[in-house]
Structure formats: C-alpha cells, structure tokens
mmCIF file of C-alpha atoms in Angstrom:
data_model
loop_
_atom_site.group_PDB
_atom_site.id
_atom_site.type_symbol
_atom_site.label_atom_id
_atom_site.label_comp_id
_atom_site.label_asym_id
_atom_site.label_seq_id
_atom_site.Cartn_x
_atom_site.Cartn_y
_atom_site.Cartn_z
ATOM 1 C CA UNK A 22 216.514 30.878 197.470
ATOM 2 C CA UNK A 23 215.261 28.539 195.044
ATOM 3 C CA UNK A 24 211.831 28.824 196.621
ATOM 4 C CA UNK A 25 212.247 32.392 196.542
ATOM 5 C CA UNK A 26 212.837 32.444 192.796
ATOM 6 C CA UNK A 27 210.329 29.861 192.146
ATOM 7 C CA UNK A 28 207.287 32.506 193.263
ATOM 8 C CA UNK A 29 209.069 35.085 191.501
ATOM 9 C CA UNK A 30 208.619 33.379 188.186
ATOM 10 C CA UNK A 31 205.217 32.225 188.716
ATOM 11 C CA UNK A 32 204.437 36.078 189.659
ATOM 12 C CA UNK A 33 205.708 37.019 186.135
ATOM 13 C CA UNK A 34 204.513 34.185 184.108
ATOM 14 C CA UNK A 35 200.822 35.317 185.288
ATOM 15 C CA UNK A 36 201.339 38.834 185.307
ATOM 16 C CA UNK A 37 202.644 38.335 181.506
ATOM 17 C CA UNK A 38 199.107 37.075 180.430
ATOM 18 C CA UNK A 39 197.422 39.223 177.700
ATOM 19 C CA UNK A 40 195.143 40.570 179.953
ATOM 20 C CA UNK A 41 192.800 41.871 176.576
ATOM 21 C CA UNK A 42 188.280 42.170 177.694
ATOM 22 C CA UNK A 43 187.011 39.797 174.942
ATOM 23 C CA UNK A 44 183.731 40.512 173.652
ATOM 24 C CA UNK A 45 180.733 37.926 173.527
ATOM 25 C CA UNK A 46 177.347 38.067 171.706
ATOM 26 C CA UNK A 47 174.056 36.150 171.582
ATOM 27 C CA UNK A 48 171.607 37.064 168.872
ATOM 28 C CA UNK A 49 167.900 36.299 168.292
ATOM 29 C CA UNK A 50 165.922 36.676 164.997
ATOM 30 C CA UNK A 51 162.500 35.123 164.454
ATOM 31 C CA UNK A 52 160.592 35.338 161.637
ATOM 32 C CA UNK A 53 157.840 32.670 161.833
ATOM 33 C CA UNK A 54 155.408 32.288 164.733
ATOM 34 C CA UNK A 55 153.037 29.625 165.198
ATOM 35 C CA UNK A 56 150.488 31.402 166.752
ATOM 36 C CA UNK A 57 151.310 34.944 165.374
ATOM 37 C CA UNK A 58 151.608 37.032 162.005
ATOM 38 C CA UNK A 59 155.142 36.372 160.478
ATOM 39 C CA UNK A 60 157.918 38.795 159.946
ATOM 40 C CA UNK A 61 160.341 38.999 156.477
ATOM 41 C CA UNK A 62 163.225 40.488 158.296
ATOM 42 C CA UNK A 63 164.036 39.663 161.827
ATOM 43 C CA UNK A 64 166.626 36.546 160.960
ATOM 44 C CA UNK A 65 167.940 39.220 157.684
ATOM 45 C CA UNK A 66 168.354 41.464 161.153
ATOM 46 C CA UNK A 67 170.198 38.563 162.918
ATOM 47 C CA UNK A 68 172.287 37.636 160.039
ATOM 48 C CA UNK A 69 173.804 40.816 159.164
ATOM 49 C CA UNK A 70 174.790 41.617 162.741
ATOM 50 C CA UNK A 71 176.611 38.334 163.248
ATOM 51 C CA UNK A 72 178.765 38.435 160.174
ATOM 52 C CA UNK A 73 179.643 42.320 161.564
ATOM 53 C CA UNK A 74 180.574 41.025 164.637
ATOM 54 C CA UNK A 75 182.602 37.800 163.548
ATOM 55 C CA UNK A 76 184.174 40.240 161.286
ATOM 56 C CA UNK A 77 185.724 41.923 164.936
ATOM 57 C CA UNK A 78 186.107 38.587 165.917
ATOM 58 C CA UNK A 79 183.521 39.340 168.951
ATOM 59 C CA UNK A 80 183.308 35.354 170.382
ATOM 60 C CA UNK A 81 179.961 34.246 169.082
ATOM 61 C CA UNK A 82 179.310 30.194 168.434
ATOM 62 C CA UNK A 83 176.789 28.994 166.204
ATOM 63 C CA UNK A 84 174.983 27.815 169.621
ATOM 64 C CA UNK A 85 174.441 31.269 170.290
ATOM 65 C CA UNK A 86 172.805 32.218 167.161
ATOM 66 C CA UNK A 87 168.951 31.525 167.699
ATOM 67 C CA UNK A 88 166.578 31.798 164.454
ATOM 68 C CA UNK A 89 162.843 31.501 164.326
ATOM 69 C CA UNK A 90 161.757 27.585 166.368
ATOM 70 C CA UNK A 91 165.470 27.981 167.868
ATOM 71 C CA UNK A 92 164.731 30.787 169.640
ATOM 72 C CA UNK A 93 162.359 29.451 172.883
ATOM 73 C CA UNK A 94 162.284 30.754 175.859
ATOM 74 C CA UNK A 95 164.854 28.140 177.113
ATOM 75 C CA UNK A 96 167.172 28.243 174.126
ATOM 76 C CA UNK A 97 167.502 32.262 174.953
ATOM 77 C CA UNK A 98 168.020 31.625 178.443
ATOM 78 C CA UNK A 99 170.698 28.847 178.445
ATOM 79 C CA UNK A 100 172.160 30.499 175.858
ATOM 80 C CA UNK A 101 172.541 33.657 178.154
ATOM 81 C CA UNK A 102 173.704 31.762 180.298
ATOM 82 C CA UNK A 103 176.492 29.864 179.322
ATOM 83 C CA UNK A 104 178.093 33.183 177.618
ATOM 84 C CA UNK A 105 177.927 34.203 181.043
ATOM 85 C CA UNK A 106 179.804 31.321 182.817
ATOM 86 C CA UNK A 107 181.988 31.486 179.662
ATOM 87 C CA UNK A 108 183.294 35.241 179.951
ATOM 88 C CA UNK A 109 184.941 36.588 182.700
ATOM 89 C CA UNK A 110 184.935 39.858 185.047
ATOM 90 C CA UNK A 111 185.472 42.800 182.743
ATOM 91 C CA UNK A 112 184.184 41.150 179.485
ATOM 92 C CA UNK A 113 181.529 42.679 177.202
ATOM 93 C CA UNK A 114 178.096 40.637 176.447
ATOM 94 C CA UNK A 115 176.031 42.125 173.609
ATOM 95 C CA UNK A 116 172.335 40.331 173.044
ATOM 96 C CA UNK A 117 170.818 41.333 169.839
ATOM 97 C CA UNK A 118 166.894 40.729 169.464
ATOM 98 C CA UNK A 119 164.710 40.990 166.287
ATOM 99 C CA UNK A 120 161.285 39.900 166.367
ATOM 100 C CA UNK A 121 158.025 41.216 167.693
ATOM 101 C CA UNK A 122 157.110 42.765 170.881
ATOM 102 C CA UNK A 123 154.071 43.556 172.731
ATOM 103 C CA UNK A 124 152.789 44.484 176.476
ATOM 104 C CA UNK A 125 151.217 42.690 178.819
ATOM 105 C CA UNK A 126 149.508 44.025 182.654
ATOM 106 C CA UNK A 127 152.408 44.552 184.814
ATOM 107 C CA UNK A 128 152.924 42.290 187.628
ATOM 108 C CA UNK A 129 155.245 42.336 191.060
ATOM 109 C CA UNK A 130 157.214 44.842 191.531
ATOM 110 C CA UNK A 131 154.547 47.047 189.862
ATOM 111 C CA UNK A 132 157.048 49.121 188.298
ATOM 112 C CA UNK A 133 155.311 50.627 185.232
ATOM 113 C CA UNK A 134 152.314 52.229 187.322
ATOM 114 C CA UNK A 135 153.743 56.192 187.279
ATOM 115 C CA UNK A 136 155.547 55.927 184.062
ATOM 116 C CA UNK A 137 153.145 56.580 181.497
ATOM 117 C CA UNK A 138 152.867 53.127 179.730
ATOM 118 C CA UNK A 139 149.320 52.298 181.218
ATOM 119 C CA UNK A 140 150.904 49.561 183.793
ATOM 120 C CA UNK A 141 152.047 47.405 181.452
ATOM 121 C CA UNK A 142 155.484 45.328 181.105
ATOM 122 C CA UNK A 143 156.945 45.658 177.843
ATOM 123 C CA UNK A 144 157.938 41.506 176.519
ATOM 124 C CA UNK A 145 159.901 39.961 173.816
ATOM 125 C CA UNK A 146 157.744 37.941 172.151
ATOM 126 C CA UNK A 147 159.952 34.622 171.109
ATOM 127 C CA UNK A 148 158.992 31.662 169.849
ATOM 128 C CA UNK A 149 156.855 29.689 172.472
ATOM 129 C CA UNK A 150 156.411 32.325 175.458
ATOM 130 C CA UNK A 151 157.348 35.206 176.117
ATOM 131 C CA UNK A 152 160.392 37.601 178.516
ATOM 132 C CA UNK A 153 159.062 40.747 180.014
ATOM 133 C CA UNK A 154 161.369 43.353 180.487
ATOM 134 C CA UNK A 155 161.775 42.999 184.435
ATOM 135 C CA UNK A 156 162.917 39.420 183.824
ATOM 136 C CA UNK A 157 165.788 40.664 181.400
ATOM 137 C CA UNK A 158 166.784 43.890 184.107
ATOM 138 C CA UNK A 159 167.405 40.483 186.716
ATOM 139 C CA UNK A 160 169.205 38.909 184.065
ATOM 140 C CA UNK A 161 171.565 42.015 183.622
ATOM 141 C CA UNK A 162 171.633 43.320 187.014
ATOM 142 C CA UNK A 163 172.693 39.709 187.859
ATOM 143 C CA UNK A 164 175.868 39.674 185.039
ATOM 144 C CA UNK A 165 177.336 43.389 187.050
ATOM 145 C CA UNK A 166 180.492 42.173 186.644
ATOM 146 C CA UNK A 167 180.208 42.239 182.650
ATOM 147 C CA UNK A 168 179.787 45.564 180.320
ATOM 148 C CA UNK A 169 176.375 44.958 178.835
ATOM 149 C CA UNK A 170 175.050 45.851 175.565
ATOM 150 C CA UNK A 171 171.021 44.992 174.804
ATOM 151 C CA UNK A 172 169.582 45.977 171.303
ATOM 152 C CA UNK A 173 166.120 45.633 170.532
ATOM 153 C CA UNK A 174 164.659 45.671 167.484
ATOM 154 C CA UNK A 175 161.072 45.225 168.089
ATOM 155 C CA UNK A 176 158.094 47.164 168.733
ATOM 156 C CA UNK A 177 156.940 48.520 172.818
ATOM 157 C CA UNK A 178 161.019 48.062 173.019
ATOM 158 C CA UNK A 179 161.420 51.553 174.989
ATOM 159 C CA UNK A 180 161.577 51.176 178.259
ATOM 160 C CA UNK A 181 163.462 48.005 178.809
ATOM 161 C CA UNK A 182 155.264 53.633 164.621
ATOM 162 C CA UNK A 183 152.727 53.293 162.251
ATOM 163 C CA UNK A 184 155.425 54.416 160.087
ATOM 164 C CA UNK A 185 154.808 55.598 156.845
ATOM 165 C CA UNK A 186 157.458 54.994 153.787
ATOM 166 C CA UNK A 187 158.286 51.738 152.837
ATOM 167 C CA UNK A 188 156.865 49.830 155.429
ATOM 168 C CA UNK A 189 156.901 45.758 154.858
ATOM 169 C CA UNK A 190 155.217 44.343 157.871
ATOM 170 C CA UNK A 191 154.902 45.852 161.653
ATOM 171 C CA UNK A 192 156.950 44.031 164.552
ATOM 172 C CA UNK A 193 153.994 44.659 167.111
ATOM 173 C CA UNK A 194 151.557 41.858 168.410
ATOM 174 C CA UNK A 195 148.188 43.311 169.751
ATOM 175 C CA UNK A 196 147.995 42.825 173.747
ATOM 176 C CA UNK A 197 144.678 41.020 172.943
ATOM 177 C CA UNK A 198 146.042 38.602 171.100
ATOM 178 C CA UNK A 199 148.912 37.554 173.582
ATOM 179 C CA UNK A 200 146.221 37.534 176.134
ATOM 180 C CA UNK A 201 144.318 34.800 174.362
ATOM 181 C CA UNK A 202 147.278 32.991 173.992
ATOM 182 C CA UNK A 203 147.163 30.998 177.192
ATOM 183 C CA UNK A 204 150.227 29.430 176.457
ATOM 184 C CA UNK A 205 152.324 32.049 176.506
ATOM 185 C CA UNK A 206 151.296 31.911 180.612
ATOM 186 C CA UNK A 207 151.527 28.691 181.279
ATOM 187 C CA UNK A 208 155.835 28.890 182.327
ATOM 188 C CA UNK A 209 156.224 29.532 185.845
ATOM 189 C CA UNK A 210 158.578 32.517 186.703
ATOM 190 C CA UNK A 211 161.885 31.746 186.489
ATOM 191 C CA UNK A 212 163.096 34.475 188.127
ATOM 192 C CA UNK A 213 162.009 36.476 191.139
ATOM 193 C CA UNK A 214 161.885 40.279 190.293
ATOM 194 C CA UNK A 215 163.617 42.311 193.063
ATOM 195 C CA UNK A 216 164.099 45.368 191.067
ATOM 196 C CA UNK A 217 161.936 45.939 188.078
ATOM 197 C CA UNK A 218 163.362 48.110 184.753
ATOM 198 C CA UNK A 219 161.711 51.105 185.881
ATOM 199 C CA UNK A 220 163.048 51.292 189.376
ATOM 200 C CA UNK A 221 166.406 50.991 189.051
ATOM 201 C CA UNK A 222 168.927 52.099 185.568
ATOM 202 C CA UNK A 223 171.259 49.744 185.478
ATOM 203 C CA UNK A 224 175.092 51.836 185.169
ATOM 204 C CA UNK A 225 176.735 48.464 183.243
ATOM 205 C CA UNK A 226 174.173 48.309 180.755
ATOM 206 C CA UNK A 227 174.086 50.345 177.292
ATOM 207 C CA UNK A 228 170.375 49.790 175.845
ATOM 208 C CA UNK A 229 169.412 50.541 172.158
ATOM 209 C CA UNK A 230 165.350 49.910 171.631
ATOM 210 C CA UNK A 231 164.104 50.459 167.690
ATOM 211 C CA UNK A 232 161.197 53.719 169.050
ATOM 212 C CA UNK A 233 161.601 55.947 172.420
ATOM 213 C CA UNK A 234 157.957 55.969 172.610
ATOM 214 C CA UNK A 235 156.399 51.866 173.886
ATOM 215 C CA UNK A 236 152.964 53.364 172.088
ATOM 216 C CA UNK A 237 154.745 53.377 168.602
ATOM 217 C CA UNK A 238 155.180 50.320 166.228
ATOM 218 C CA UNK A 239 158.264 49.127 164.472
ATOM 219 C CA UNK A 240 157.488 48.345 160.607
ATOM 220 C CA UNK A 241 160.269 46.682 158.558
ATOM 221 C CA UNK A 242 162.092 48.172 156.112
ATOM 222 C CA UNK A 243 163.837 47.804 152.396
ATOM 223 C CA UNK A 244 167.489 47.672 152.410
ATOM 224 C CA UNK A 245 169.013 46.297 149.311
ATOM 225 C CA UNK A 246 166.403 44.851 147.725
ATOM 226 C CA UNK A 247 165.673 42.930 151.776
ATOM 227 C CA UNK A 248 163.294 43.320 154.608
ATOM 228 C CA UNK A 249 164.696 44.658 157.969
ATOM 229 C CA UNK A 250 164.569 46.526 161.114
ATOM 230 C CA UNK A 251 166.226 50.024 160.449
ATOM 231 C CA UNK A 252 168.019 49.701 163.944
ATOM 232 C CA UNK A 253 169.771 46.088 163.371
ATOM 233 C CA UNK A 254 170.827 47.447 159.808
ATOM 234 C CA UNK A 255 172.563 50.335 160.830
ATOM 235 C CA UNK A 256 173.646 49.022 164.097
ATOM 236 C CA UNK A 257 175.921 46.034 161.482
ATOM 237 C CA UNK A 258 176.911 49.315 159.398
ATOM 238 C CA UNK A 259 178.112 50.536 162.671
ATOM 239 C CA UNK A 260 180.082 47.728 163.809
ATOM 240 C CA UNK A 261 181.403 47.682 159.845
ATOM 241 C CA UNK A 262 182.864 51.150 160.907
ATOM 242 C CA UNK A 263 180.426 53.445 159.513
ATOM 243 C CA UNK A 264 179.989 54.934 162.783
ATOM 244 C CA UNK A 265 183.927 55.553 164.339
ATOM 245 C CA UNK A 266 184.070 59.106 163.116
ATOM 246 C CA UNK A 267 187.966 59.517 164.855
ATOM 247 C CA UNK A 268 188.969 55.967 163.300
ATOM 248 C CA UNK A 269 190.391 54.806 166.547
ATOM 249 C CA UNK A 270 188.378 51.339 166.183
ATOM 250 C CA UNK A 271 186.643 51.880 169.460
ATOM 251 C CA UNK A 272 182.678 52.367 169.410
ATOM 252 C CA UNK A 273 181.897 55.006 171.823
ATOM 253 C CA UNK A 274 178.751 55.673 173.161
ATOM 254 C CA UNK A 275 178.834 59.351 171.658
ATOM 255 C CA UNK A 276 179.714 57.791 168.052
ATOM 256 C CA UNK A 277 176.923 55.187 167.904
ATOM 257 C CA UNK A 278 174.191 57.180 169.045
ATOM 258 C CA UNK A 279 174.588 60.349 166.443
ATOM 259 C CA UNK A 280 175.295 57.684 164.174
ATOM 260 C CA UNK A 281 172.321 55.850 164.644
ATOM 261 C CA UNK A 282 169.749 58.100 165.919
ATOM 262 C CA UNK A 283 170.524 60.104 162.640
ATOM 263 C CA UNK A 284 170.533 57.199 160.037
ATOM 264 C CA UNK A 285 166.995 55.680 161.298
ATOM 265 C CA UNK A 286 165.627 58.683 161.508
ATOM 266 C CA UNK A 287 166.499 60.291 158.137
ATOM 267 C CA UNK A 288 165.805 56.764 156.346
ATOM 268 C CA UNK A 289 162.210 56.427 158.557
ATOM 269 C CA UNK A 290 161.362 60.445 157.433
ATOM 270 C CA UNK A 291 162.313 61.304 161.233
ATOM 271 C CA UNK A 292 158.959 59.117 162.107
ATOM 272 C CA UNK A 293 161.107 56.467 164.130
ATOM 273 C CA UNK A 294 163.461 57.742 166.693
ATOM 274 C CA UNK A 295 165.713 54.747 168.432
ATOM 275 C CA UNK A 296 166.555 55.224 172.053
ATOM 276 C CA UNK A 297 169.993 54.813 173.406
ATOM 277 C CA UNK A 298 170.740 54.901 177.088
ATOM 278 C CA UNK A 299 174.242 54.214 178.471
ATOM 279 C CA UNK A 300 174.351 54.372 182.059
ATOM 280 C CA UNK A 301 177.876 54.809 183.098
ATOM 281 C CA UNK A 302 179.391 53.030 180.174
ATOM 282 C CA UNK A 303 181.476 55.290 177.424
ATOM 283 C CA UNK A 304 183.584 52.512 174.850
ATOM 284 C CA UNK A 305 180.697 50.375 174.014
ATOM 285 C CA UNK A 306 182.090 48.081 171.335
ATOM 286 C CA UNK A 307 185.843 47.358 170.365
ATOM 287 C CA UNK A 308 185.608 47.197 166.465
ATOM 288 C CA UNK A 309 189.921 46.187 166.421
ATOM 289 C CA UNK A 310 189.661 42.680 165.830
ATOM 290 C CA UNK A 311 193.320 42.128 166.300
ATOM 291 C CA UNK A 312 192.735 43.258 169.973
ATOM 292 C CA UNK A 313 190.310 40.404 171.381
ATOM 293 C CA UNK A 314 192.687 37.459 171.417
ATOM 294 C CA UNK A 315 190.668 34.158 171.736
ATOM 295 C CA UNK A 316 193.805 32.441 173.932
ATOM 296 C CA UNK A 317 195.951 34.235 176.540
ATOM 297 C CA UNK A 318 199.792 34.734 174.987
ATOM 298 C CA UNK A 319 202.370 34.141 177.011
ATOM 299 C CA UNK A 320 205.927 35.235 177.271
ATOM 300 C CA UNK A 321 208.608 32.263 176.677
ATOM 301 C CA UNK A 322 211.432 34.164 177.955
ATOM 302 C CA UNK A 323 210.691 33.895 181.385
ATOM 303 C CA UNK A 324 213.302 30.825 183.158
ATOM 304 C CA UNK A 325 211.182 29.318 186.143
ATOM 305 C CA UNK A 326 213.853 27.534 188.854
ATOM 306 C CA UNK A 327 212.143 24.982 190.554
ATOM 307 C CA UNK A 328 214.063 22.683 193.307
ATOM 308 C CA UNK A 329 212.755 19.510 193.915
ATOM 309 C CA UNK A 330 213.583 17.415 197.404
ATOM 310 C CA UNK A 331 212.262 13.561 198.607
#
C-alpha cells in the first residue's frame, strides 16, 4: 500500500510541472569586417530585436548575443549549439542575422542547379568565414524536435535591391570579392550536406529573408534618426505588438507576414519585398511574457508517503 501510494504521488508531483514551450534566441549583428566594406546598422538590427525579445522574456544570455569580431564562424556555431542542448522537445529557437550576404558556386548536393540562382549557394557572410545556406538547412533539419524561426537580414537571403529612397549602405558583398578571399575557404566542412535548402522545405522551420528575389540587394535604412535593415526593425515592432491584430499575445504566422510584408514594402516604395515561408508552423512567437516561466512550478499540496525498511 505504501508502495502503491508512493508511485501515485510521484505520478502527480511530475504531472503537476508547468509544462509551458519556452522560447530561446541567438542573434548576430556585424558591422565591421576586416576584409570587407562596413555596415552602420546590422548591431542597431541586433540590438533592437534583443531588447523586444527580453521584453517577452524569450531566454536569451548575453553569450548568445554575437556583435561584429564576436560573431565567427565558431562563436555562431557553439552558440547554436548550446541553445540547442539547453531547450528541450517542443521549445522554440529563433536566430536573428544582420550583416552581409553574398553567393558563392554551389557545391555537393548541387541543389541550386534548376532553381534559377545561376548554381550558386546563398552564405552569411560573418566575421572570419563564411555559412552557406545548406550548412544552416543541416543545422535545422538536425534541431526537428524544436519550432524554428530564422530571420535574415542580409542581401542573396531568399532562398535559405538597389533600392532607391534613403539608402545608407548595401548589405551585399560582390562574389568576386569573397572569391579572392582565400580565407574564407580555408575551414574544412563541418558538416556533411545530406539534404541541401533547395531539396527539401523544412515543415518546423518559419524563414523570414530581407528580398524574395537572391539577385536583389539589401540597402540600410533611416529609422529614428539610425541606420537599419527594414526587416529587423519591423520584425522588433512586431514582437513589441505592432503586429497581433486580435491582441491574443500570440504571433501567428498570418499576423507577421501582412504585418511585415506591408511595412517594408510601403517604407522601401514597394522596391523590397521580404519573404516569409512557414512550413507547417502557424503560432510563431508567444509575445505573453508571463507565459514562458524560466523554472518549472510545482504544486506543494501534494503529501508523498514513503515507507522506509532495513
């Protein structure tokens, strides 16, 4: 009996766990390159969206907040992931990137061929080398157990403008240029590309790029009297609530893509057009940030009987 009652108790002691998905970010800005033009606006980007998230208390260390010689190849992909081993099954992981972007000739799988982009991978450009897309759809495809959410705010960012207006600086490096940039090539692979972001969508992944055209540049922007990417501004007004039209403090994917295909289009005079794709996902972001407890609660009324022999 005491046994019996023993299990019982653990049962609801476990099953009494706030059982709340918590919501983890990493987010990239870099403005100065040693080897390339610099940018005004890409760590204005990465501020703005971390104070919107720790504002909905989405779990985000300063570790995880990479600026300009932070943000190497290895700081990005340690950072990954230990918000990875960090979250668990159900979670949300949202990776922010400002900064430029380029192409380079597309190697194994050879996905890009028969899609219109010349057969070239579309990269991040960070600090010290470089991540082509197919090395972030292993990442993702890898983290299936997580809802995903990838925003790019740099130029050839579709498919992972010369703009007119008030354009500061562009967020595009010149395939030339990475090319003679040996040491961009110099890391060996660190992953093994089964799947390539062409071949495969990924349904746990919702991905926001700056254009929906990789042939189009990204220039920076004036907002309040400050350089930055149209996307990672409105994406922060979005998470501030500009963008939950019903007010139920969920982001769904419906809300944030009027809201933000609209708002960088009108303030770009419709010559940038952001690309959202969702795969399976609807409630992208949880803007309640009462509801992403940091620390399971438990309930104290629970009496646990426990008989102890020899």
């Amino acid at each position: 009996m005491y046994l019996k009652n023993w299990i019982l108790s653990l049962f609801f002691i476990f099953n009494s766990v706030s059982s709340f998905a918590l919501q983890h970010a990493l987010v990239v800005g870099i403005n100065e390159y040693p080897d390339y033009e610099n940018l005004e606006g890409a760590v204005n980007d990465a501020k703005i969206i971390v104070e919107a998230l720790r504002r909905i208390q989405v779990n985000i260390p300063n570790e995880r907040v990479l600026l300009n010689a932070q943000a190497t190849r290895g700081n990005v992909e340690q950072a990954w992931n230990n918000m990875v081993k960090q979250a668990n099954a159900g979670d949300t992981l949202i990776f922010t990137y400002a900064g430029h972007g380029s192409h380079v000739k597309d190697i194994i799988p050879f996905d890009e061929q028969n899609v219109g982009n010349n057969g070239e991978d579309e990269t991040l450009v960070l600090y010290d080398k470089m991540i082509r897309d197919d090395e972030l759809t292993e990442l993702f495809s890898k983290a299936n157990k997580f809802k995903i959410v990838f925003l790019a705010d740099s130029c050839h960012s579709y498919g992972f403008l010369t703009r007119s207006g008030n354009c500061r600086s562009s967020r595009s490096i010149p395939q030339q240029l990475i090319k003679a940039n040996q040491r961009f090539f110099t890391t060996k692979n660190t992953y093994f590309y089964t799947k390539g972001d062409e071949k495969e969508k990924l349904p746990h992944v919702t991905f926001i790029t700056a254009v929906d055209n990789d042939t189009l540049e990204v220039c920076e922007m004036t907002f309040k009297g400050k350089a930055h990417g149209a996307l990672s501004w409105f994406f922060a007004q979005a998470l501030a609530g500009k963008a939950d039209r019903n007010n139920d403090k969920l982001l769904d994917f419906q809300e944030l893509n009027d809201y933000i295909s609209h708002s960088v289009a009108e303030v770009s005079q419709y010559s940038q057009n952001p690309k959202l794709d969702r795969g399976s996902i609807h409630t992208i972001i949880s803007l309640q940030a009462n509801s992403q407890p940091q620390t399971p609660i438990l309930n104290h009324n629970i009496i646990i009987k426990i008989k102890v022999e020899n």
